[in-house]
Amino acid sequence: MNNDVFALWVYLARTPLLWLTVTILAYCLCDRISAALHRTPLANPVLMSMCLVGVLVRVSGTPYATYFDGAQFIHFLLGPATVALGIPLYQNRQLVMRAILPMLCALVAGSLTALVSAVAIARLLGAAPSIVTSIAPKSVTAAVAMGISGRLGGDPGLTAVLVILTGILGAIVVTPLMNRLRITDKRARGFAAGLAAHGIGTARAFQVNPLAGTFAGIAMGLNALLTAIVLPLLL
Amino acid sequence: MLLSLGLILLCQLVGEAIAHGTGIAVPGPVIGLVLCVLLLLARDRLGRRVPVELADGTFEQTGRGILSHLSLMFIPAGVGVIQRFDVLAGNALAITAALVVSTVLSLAVTAWVFSVVAGRAE
């Protein structure tokens, strides 16, 4: 009997189906918990799901590569989701065009702040050059940041992790921080979330308000663009 | 629904082709985002000559459907943290300080500049 269970586990553990299912169900559960807690920033669905799935992968002794074989189908959707950000952008195009000047000013100021402060602090605290390079594009959406980091001699896998951690951090901090700074403009709050915390910040902004989400999506796209151009000059 | 999904993928595909073909620094999906906006603007111009699915709101609905689960898509890369505990622990102070300070600073600067410039313009 025990042998049968083991054989079944060996079979299931090798199919992409297992970890794809686990990832989706873990997210559904954590999203429910987040909703039940009235979307309080600390109960971030990405953070909770990551911990839950991470523990399951670790405890079952599954190599990350095996996990990713199943989860890659979800990871792939990041691309189409970025394209789909064009839809709220189109729907709010008049509002966006009216705010073009504040957007461009905030983009340049915010993007440079994110880059320079991350690089300066990491260097000051004695991080190795390859780690500094891996940290630098932390505010940019995962796929793009990994590309930049790899090209400049960083570690793309580490960059992906740092990008996600930055996103979670930004998504948790943004609402209380904006309240503290007394910034009430939903466009400014959303734009900051997307610029500093890419897609996870954008997901958070959409949770709070569709207009904030739209501006977050634009900021995420623009910052990916600007960082890809500026970072090679800076390092 | 299926046509909408196909068109979204097509935007990304053309975006990737442009990015790789020309070697410009702009990421493929971001070019795809621009193409998606252009597609919707072109639709408005063409009026009744476009497929029903593009005109009846299905396209927008499909996009919203994908976007409503944006958080889910970060989990696979995020779980990669289990592979990097050693690097993270070895550089805990530098990484934590850089992430926390830089994220808070860039959030504050971005929102502040946006609202100051918007306040002057309006």
Tab-separated table of C-alpha atoms in Angstrom:
chain	number	residue	atom	x	y	z
A	1	MET	CA	0.000	0.000	0.000
A	2	ASN	CA	2.705	2.430	1.040
A	3	ASN	CA	4.608	1.492	-2.072
A	4	ASP	CA	1.610	2.337	-4.233
A	5	VAL	CA	1.284	5.761	-2.670
A	6	PHE	CA	4.971	6.359	-3.242
A	7	ALA	CA	4.741	5.261	-6.885
A	8	LEU	CA	1.777	7.583	-7.395
A	9	TRP	CA	3.682	10.484	-5.816
A	10	VAL	CA	6.724	9.806	-8.015
A	11	TYR	CA	4.466	9.884	-11.057
A	12	LEU	CA	2.576	13.040	-10.049
A	13	ALA	CA	5.671	14.894	-8.883
A	14	ARG	CA	7.061	14.678	-12.387
A	15	THR	CA	4.039	15.996	-14.287
A	16	PRO	CA	3.611	19.750	-14.741
A	17	LEU	CA	0.011	19.303	-13.578
A	18	LEU	CA	0.857	18.972	-9.881
A	19	TRP	CA	2.671	22.263	-9.334
A	20	LEU	CA	0.434	24.159	-11.726
A	21	THR	CA	-2.560	23.058	-9.642
A	22	VAL	CA	-0.824	23.800	-6.347
A	23	THR	CA	0.156	27.317	-7.478
A	24	ILE	CA	-3.343	28.227	-8.658
A	25	LEU	CA	-5.126	26.800	-5.604
A	26	ALA	CA	-2.624	28.395	-3.198
A	27	TYR	CA	-3.269	31.745	-4.876
A	28	CYS	CA	-7.064	31.287	-4.702
A	29	LEU	CA	-6.784	30.527	-0.994
A	30	CYS	CA	-4.459	33.460	-0.248
A	31	ASP	CA	-6.554	35.845	-2.333
A	32	ARG	CA	-9.617	34.800	-0.278
A	33	ILE	CA	-7.690	35.454	2.927
A	34	SER	CA	-6.597	38.867	1.623
A	35	ALA	CA	-10.212	39.731	0.715
A	36	ALA	CA	-11.482	38.511	4.106
A	37	LEU	CA	-8.958	40.839	5.763
A	38	HIS	CA	-10.342	43.751	3.677
A	39	ARG	CA	-7.226	43.874	1.482
A	40	THR	CA	-5.076	45.088	4.327
A	41	PRO	CA	-1.605	45.785	2.820
A	42	LEU	CA	0.272	43.296	5.014
A	43	ALA	CA	-1.910	40.378	3.889
A	44	ASN	CA	-0.371	40.601	0.423
A	45	PRO	CA	-1.636	37.700	-1.740
A	46	VAL	CA	1.702	37.321	-3.600
A	47	LEU	CA	3.685	37.163	-0.357
A	48	MET	CA	1.341	34.654	1.259
A	49	SER	CA	1.144	32.411	-1.824
A	50	MET	CA	4.906	32.527	-2.300
A	51	CYS	CA	5.489	31.393	1.293
A	52	LEU	CA	2.859	28.671	1.100
A	53	VAL	CA	4.063	27.247	-2.231
A	54	GLY	CA	7.723	27.714	-1.261
A	55	VAL	CA	7.222	25.673	1.904
A	56	LEU	CA	5.397	22.922	-0.024
A	57	VAL	CA	8.151	22.747	-2.663
A	58	ARG	CA	10.863	22.684	0.012
A	59	VAL	CA	9.164	20.156	2.307
A	60	SER	CA	8.453	17.765	-0.578
A	61	GLY	CA	12.117	17.982	-1.624
A	62	THR	CA	11.172	19.132	-5.118
A	63	PRO	CA	13.897	20.901	-7.124
A	64	TYR	CA	12.893	24.415	-8.215
A	65	ALA	CA	13.374	23.422	-11.878
A	66	THR	CA	10.715	20.694	-11.475
A	67	TYR	CA	8.380	23.166	-9.798
A	68	PHE	CA	8.928	25.689	-12.584
A	69	ASP	CA	8.139	23.067	-15.265
A	70	GLY	CA	4.571	23.207	-14.019
A	71	ALA	CA	4.422	26.842	-12.962
A	72	GLN	CA	5.896	28.190	-16.208
A	73	PHE	CA	2.440	28.250	-17.769
A	74	ILE	CA	1.442	30.908	-15.238
A	75	HIS	CA	4.782	32.725	-15.526
A	76	PHE	CA	4.226	32.948	-19.278
A	77	LEU	CA	1.064	35.024	-18.756
A	78	LEU	CA	3.148	37.984	-17.524
A	79	GLY	CA	3.778	38.897	-21.171
A	80	PRO	CA	0.132	38.926	-22.347
A	81	ALA	CA	-0.822	40.700	-19.086
A	82	THR	CA	1.622	43.510	-19.902
A	83	VAL	CA	0.018	43.819	-23.353
A	84	ALA	CA	-3.449	43.851	-21.753
A	85	LEU	CA	-2.438	46.930	-19.732
A	86	GLY	CA	-2.995	48.722	-23.050
A	87	ILE	CA	-6.760	48.288	-22.568
A	88	PRO	CA	-7.216	50.464	-19.423
A	89	LEU	CA	-4.676	52.853	-20.945
A	90	TYR	CA	-6.851	53.166	-24.061
A	91	GLN	CA	-10.033	53.539	-21.995
A	92	ASN	CA	-8.520	56.341	-19.902
A	93	ARG	CA	-6.541	57.943	-22.724
A	94	GLN	CA	-8.051	61.407	-22.233
A	95	LEU	CA	-7.224	61.434	-18.516
A	96	VAL	CA	-3.749	60.167	-19.292
A	97	MET	CA	-3.025	62.743	-21.999
A	98	ARG	CA	-4.069	65.510	-19.623
A	99	ALA	CA	-1.485	64.297	-17.092
A	100	ILE	CA	1.376	63.802	-19.532
A	101	LEU	CA	3.644	66.459	-18.015
A	102	PRO	CA	3.425	65.331	-14.357
A	103	MET	CA	3.875	61.758	-15.584
A	104	LEU	CA	7.093	62.452	-17.448
A	105	CYS	CA	8.566	64.540	-14.605
A	106	ALA	CA	7.661	61.869	-12.024
A	107	LEU	CA	9.047	59.145	-14.295
A	108	VAL	CA	12.496	60.713	-14.603
A	109	ALA	CA	12.722	61.682	-10.922
A	110	GLY	CA	11.387	58.372	-9.619
A	111	SER	CA	13.318	56.122	-11.967
A	112	LEU	CA	16.646	57.813	-11.198
A	113	THR	CA	15.900	57.765	-7.453
A	114	ALA	CA	15.179	54.026	-7.593
A	115	LEU	CA	18.365	53.249	-9.525
A	116	VAL	CA	20.846	55.560	-7.827
A	117	SER	CA	19.689	54.882	-4.274
A	118	ALA	CA	19.691	51.081	-4.711
A	119	VAL	CA	23.168	51.033	-6.293
A	120	ALA	CA	24.642	53.539	-3.808
A	121	ILE	CA	23.323	51.760	-0.704
A	122	ALA	CA	24.353	48.290	-1.901
A	123	ARG	CA	27.868	49.536	-2.761
A	124	LEU	CA	28.209	51.434	0.495
A	125	LEU	CA	27.365	48.307	2.489
A	126	GLY	CA	29.995	46.300	0.655
A	127	ALA	CA	27.941	44.144	-1.729
A	128	ALA	CA	29.950	42.471	-4.525
A	129	PRO	CA	29.670	44.067	-7.994
A	130	SER	CA	27.578	41.203	-9.393
A	131	ILE	CA	25.090	41.637	-6.529
A	132	VAL	CA	24.956	45.417	-7.045
A	133	THR	CA	24.138	44.805	-10.714
A	134	SER	CA	21.468	42.286	-9.719
A	135	ILE	CA	19.846	44.790	-7.335
A	136	ALA	CA	19.956	47.814	-9.680
A	137	PRO	CA	16.918	46.993	-11.882
A	138	LYS	CA	14.815	45.853	-8.869
A	139	SER	CA	11.904	48.228	-9.604
A	140	VAL	CA	11.445	47.002	-13.180
A	141	THR	CA	9.041	44.247	-14.173
A	142	ALA	CA	10.593	40.759	-13.834
A	143	ALA	CA	11.209	39.697	-17.432
A	144	VAL	CA	12.808	43.011	-18.397
A	145	ALA	CA	14.882	43.281	-15.206
A	146	MET	CA	16.282	39.776	-15.727
A	147	GLY	CA	17.338	40.721	-19.256
A	148	ILE	CA	19.059	43.912	-18.111
A	149	SER	CA	20.824	42.177	-15.209
A	150	GLY	CA	22.071	39.321	-17.401
A	151	ARG	CA	23.449	41.672	-20.039
A	152	LEU	CA	25.371	43.729	-17.448
A	153	GLY	CA	26.947	40.790	-15.606
A	154	GLY	CA	24.410	40.313	-12.816
A	155	ASP	CA	22.615	37.116	-11.828
A	156	PRO	CA	19.179	37.021	-13.555
A	157	GLY	CA	17.767	34.446	-11.108
A	158	LEU	CA	18.721	36.599	-8.122
A	159	THR	CA	17.340	39.672	-9.888
A	160	ALA	CA	13.983	37.920	-10.359
A	161	VAL	CA	13.802	37.227	-6.631
A	162	LEU	CA	14.814	40.797	-5.709
A	163	VAL	CA	12.272	42.193	-8.166
A	164	ILE	CA	9.490	40.168	-6.550
A	165	LEU	CA	10.600	41.157	-3.039
A	166	THR	CA	10.688	44.832	-4.084
A	167	GLY	CA	7.221	44.507	-5.593
A	168	ILE	CA	5.786	42.962	-2.431
A	169	LEU	CA	7.508	45.563	-0.259
A	170	GLY	CA	6.213	48.423	-2.407
A	171	ALA	CA	2.691	46.999	-2.482
A	172	ILE	CA	2.660	46.725	1.316
A	173	VAL	CA	4.185	50.148	1.984
A	174	VAL	CA	2.503	52.309	-0.660
A	175	THR	CA	-0.904	52.930	0.967
A	176	PRO	CA	0.328	53.842	4.495
A	177	LEU	CA	3.242	55.856	3.038
A	178	MET	CA	1.003	57.911	0.742
A	179	ASN	CA	-1.398	58.550	3.616
A	180	ARG	CA	1.505	59.692	5.773
A	181	LEU	CA	2.748	62.019	3.003
A	182	ARG	CA	-0.835	63.296	2.550
A	183	ILE	CA	-0.815	62.529	-1.176
A	184	THR	CA	-4.456	62.084	-2.120
A	185	ASP	CA	-4.217	62.259	-5.937
A	186	LYS	CA	-5.095	58.703	-7.057
A	187	ARG	CA	-3.087	59.159	-10.245
A	188	ALA	CA	0.063	60.085	-8.286
A	189	ARG	CA	-0.396	57.179	-5.852
A	190	GLY	CA	-0.918	54.687	-8.674
A	191	PHE	CA	1.943	56.054	-10.762
A	192	ALA	CA	4.322	55.727	-7.800
A	193	ALA	CA	3.179	52.150	-7.102
A	194	GLY	CA	3.776	51.067	-10.710
A	195	LEU	CA	7.113	52.854	-10.986
A	196	ALA	CA	8.665	51.581	-7.745
A	197	ALA	CA	6.927	48.207	-7.486
A	198	HIS	CA	6.147	47.242	-11.141
A	199	GLY	CA	3.391	44.635	-11.659
A	200	ILE	CA	2.864	43.763	-8.007
A	201	GLY	CA	2.438	47.463	-7.211
A	202	THR	CA	0.106	47.691	-10.215
A	203	ALA	CA	-1.945	44.740	-8.964
A	204	ARG	CA	-2.181	46.476	-5.584
A	205	ALA	CA	-3.235	49.744	-7.241
A	206	PHE	CA	-5.987	47.963	-9.198
A	207	GLN	CA	-7.195	46.462	-5.895
A	208	VAL	CA	-7.638	49.960	-4.488
A	209	ASN	CA	-8.901	51.916	-7.505
A	210	PRO	CA	-9.116	51.353	-11.317
A	211	LEU	CA	-7.752	54.824	-12.124
A	212	ALA	CA	-4.763	54.293	-9.826
A	213	GLY	CA	-4.247	50.909	-11.515
A	214	THR	CA	-4.210	52.481	-14.974
A	215	PHE	CA	-1.549	55.011	-13.984
A	216	ALA	CA	0.423	52.245	-12.283
A	217	GLY	CA	0.406	50.225	-15.511
A	218	ILE	CA	1.712	53.184	-17.501
A	219	ALA	CA	4.443	53.867	-14.934
A	220	MET	CA	5.509	50.225	-15.029
A	221	GLY	CA	5.846	50.276	-18.824
A	222	LEU	CA	7.649	53.629	-18.916
A	223	ASN	CA	10.063	52.702	-16.130
A	224	ALA	CA	10.965	49.429	-17.854
A	225	LEU	CA	11.789	51.474	-20.917
A	226	LEU	CA	13.813	54.177	-19.177
A	227	THR	CA	15.754	51.784	-16.918
A	228	ALA	CA	16.721	49.604	-19.873
A	229	ILE	CA	18.230	52.681	-21.525
A	230	VAL	CA	19.756	54.436	-18.490
A	231	LEU	CA	21.175	51.601	-16.377
A	232	PRO	CA	23.985	50.560	-18.765
A	233	LEU	CA	25.200	54.186	-18.695
A	234	LEU	CA	25.075	54.354	-14.899
A	235	LEU	CA	26.965	51.192	-13.924
B	1	MET	CA	-12.942	35.424	-26.370
B	2	LEU	CA	-10.497	33.220	-28.286
B	3	LEU	CA	-9.956	35.830	-30.981
B	4	SER	CA	-9.285	38.444	-28.290
B	5	LEU	CA	-6.708	36.189	-26.659
B	6	GLY	CA	-5.130	35.562	-30.054
B	7	LEU	CA	-4.924	39.281	-30.769
B	8	ILE	CA	-3.303	39.985	-27.389
B	9	LEU	CA	-0.719	37.273	-28.093
B	10	LEU	CA	-0.237	38.679	-31.591
B	11	CYS	CA	0.548	42.127	-30.131
B	12	GLN	CA	3.175	40.525	-27.914
B	13	LEU	CA	4.583	38.439	-30.758
B	14	VAL	CA	4.960	41.450	-33.051
B	15	GLY	CA	6.413	43.404	-30.096
B	16	GLU	CA	9.021	40.694	-29.436
B	17	ALA	CA	9.821	40.534	-33.160
B	18	ILE	CA	10.364	44.305	-33.285
B	19	ALA	CA	12.462	44.283	-30.082
B	20	HIS	CA	14.712	41.423	-31.199
B	21	GLY	CA	14.784	42.412	-34.860
B	22	THR	CA	15.913	45.968	-34.227
B	23	GLY	CA	17.908	45.317	-31.039
B	24	ILE	CA	16.362	48.350	-29.306
B	25	ALA	CA	16.268	48.421	-25.506
B	26	VAL	CA	12.460	48.474	-25.329
B	27	PRO	CA	11.083	45.142	-24.040
B	28	GLY	CA	8.803	43.187	-26.397
B	29	PRO	CA	5.705	43.113	-24.163
B	30	VAL	CA	5.939	46.903	-23.677
B	31	ILE	CA	5.926	47.370	-27.473
B	32	GLY	CA	2.974	44.958	-27.454
B	33	LEU	CA	1.194	47.262	-24.986
B	34	VAL	CA	1.588	50.177	-27.409
B	35	LEU	CA	0.378	47.980	-30.291
B	36	CYS	CA	-2.682	47.019	-28.227
B	37	VAL	CA	-3.594	50.709	-27.811
B	38	LEU	CA	-3.042	51.292	-31.548
B	39	LEU	CA	-5.243	48.280	-32.329
B	40	LEU	CA	-8.091	49.743	-30.264
B	41	LEU	CA	-7.677	53.180	-31.857
B	42	ALA	CA	-7.720	51.578	-35.325
B	43	ARG	CA	-10.884	49.701	-34.383
B	44	ASP	CA	-12.649	52.984	-33.614
B	45	ARG	CA	-11.675	54.295	-37.039
B	46	LEU	CA	-12.866	51.206	-38.895
B	47	GLY	CA	-16.347	51.291	-37.368
B	48	ARG	CA	-18.452	48.332	-38.522
B	49	ARG	CA	-15.830	46.629	-40.631
B	50	VAL	CA	-14.154	44.910	-37.659
B	51	PRO	CA	-15.058	41.437	-36.251
B	52	VAL	CA	-17.979	41.567	-33.803
B	53	GLU	CA	-15.775	40.361	-30.961
B	54	LEU	CA	-13.623	43.478	-31.213
B	55	ALA	CA	-16.594	45.825	-31.193
B	56	ASP	CA	-18.907	44.305	-28.555
B	57	GLY	CA	-16.615	44.675	-25.554
B	58	THR	CA	-15.365	41.077	-25.507
B	59	PHE	CA	-11.788	42.207	-26.169
B	60	GLU	CA	-11.840	44.606	-23.210
B	61	GLN	CA	-13.445	41.962	-21.021
B	62	THR	CA	-10.775	39.400	-21.915
B	63	GLY	CA	-8.014	41.875	-21.069
B	64	ARG	CA	-9.641	42.730	-17.758
B	65	GLY	CA	-9.925	39.016	-17.028
B	66	ILE	CA	-6.165	38.543	-17.462
B	67	LEU	CA	-5.338	41.679	-15.469
B	68	SER	CA	-7.556	40.747	-12.541
B	69	HIS	CA	-5.123	37.915	-11.737
B	70	LEU	CA	-1.901	39.834	-12.242
B	71	SER	CA	-0.738	38.894	-8.717
B	72	LEU	CA	-0.914	35.166	-9.510
B	73	MET	CA	1.654	35.505	-12.296
B	74	PHE	CA	4.462	36.583	-9.966
B	75	ILE	CA	4.302	33.482	-7.784
B	76	PRO	CA	6.418	31.122	-9.973
B	77	ALA	CA	9.371	33.550	-10.107
B	78	GLY	CA	8.849	34.450	-6.446
B	79	VAL	CA	9.081	30.832	-5.307
B	80	GLY	CA	12.633	30.958	-6.770
B	81	VAL	CA	13.574	32.610	-3.482
B	82	ILE	CA	14.031	29.097	-2.033
B	83	GLN	CA	17.056	28.684	-4.300
B	84	ARG	CA	18.688	31.923	-3.236
B	85	PHE	CA	18.565	31.817	0.543
B	86	ASP	CA	22.370	31.515	0.704
B	87	VAL	CA	23.022	34.655	-1.368
B	88	LEU	CA	20.293	36.582	0.452
B	89	ALA	CA	21.588	35.539	3.871
B	90	GLY	CA	25.204	36.273	2.918
B	91	ASN	CA	24.319	39.835	1.884
B	92	ALA	CA	21.327	40.324	4.165
B	93	LEU	CA	22.168	43.835	5.365
B	94	ALA	CA	23.133	45.307	1.974
B	95	ILE	CA	20.150	43.757	0.187
B	96	THR	CA	17.571	44.601	2.868
B	97	ALA	CA	18.777	48.190	3.230
B	98	ALA	CA	18.969	48.748	-0.545
B	99	LEU	CA	15.494	47.307	-1.168
B	100	VAL	CA	13.696	48.993	1.721
B	101	VAL	CA	15.270	52.463	1.520
B	102	SER	CA	15.258	52.631	-2.274
B	103	THR	CA	11.646	51.429	-2.578
B	104	VAL	CA	10.325	53.883	0.030
B	105	LEU	CA	12.379	56.753	-1.467
B	106	SER	CA	11.304	56.110	-5.038
B	107	LEU	CA	7.629	55.772	-4.043
B	108	ALA	CA	7.772	59.074	-2.164
B	109	VAL	CA	9.743	61.007	-4.818
B	110	THR	CA	7.554	59.763	-7.680
B	111	ALA	CA	4.245	60.585	-5.995
B	112	TRP	CA	5.525	63.922	-4.689
B	113	VAL	CA	6.865	65.112	-8.079
B	114	PHE	CA	3.675	63.951	-9.800
B	115	SER	CA	1.368	65.829	-7.443
B	116	VAL	CA	3.497	69.008	-7.377
B	117	VAL	CA	3.693	69.223	-11.186
B	118	ALA	CA	-0.001	68.289	-11.559
B	119	GLY	CA	-0.931	70.927	-8.978
B	120	ARG	CA	0.925	73.636	-10.900
B	121	ALA	CA	-0.500	72.623	-14.277
B	122	GLU	CA	-4.144	72.418	-13.181
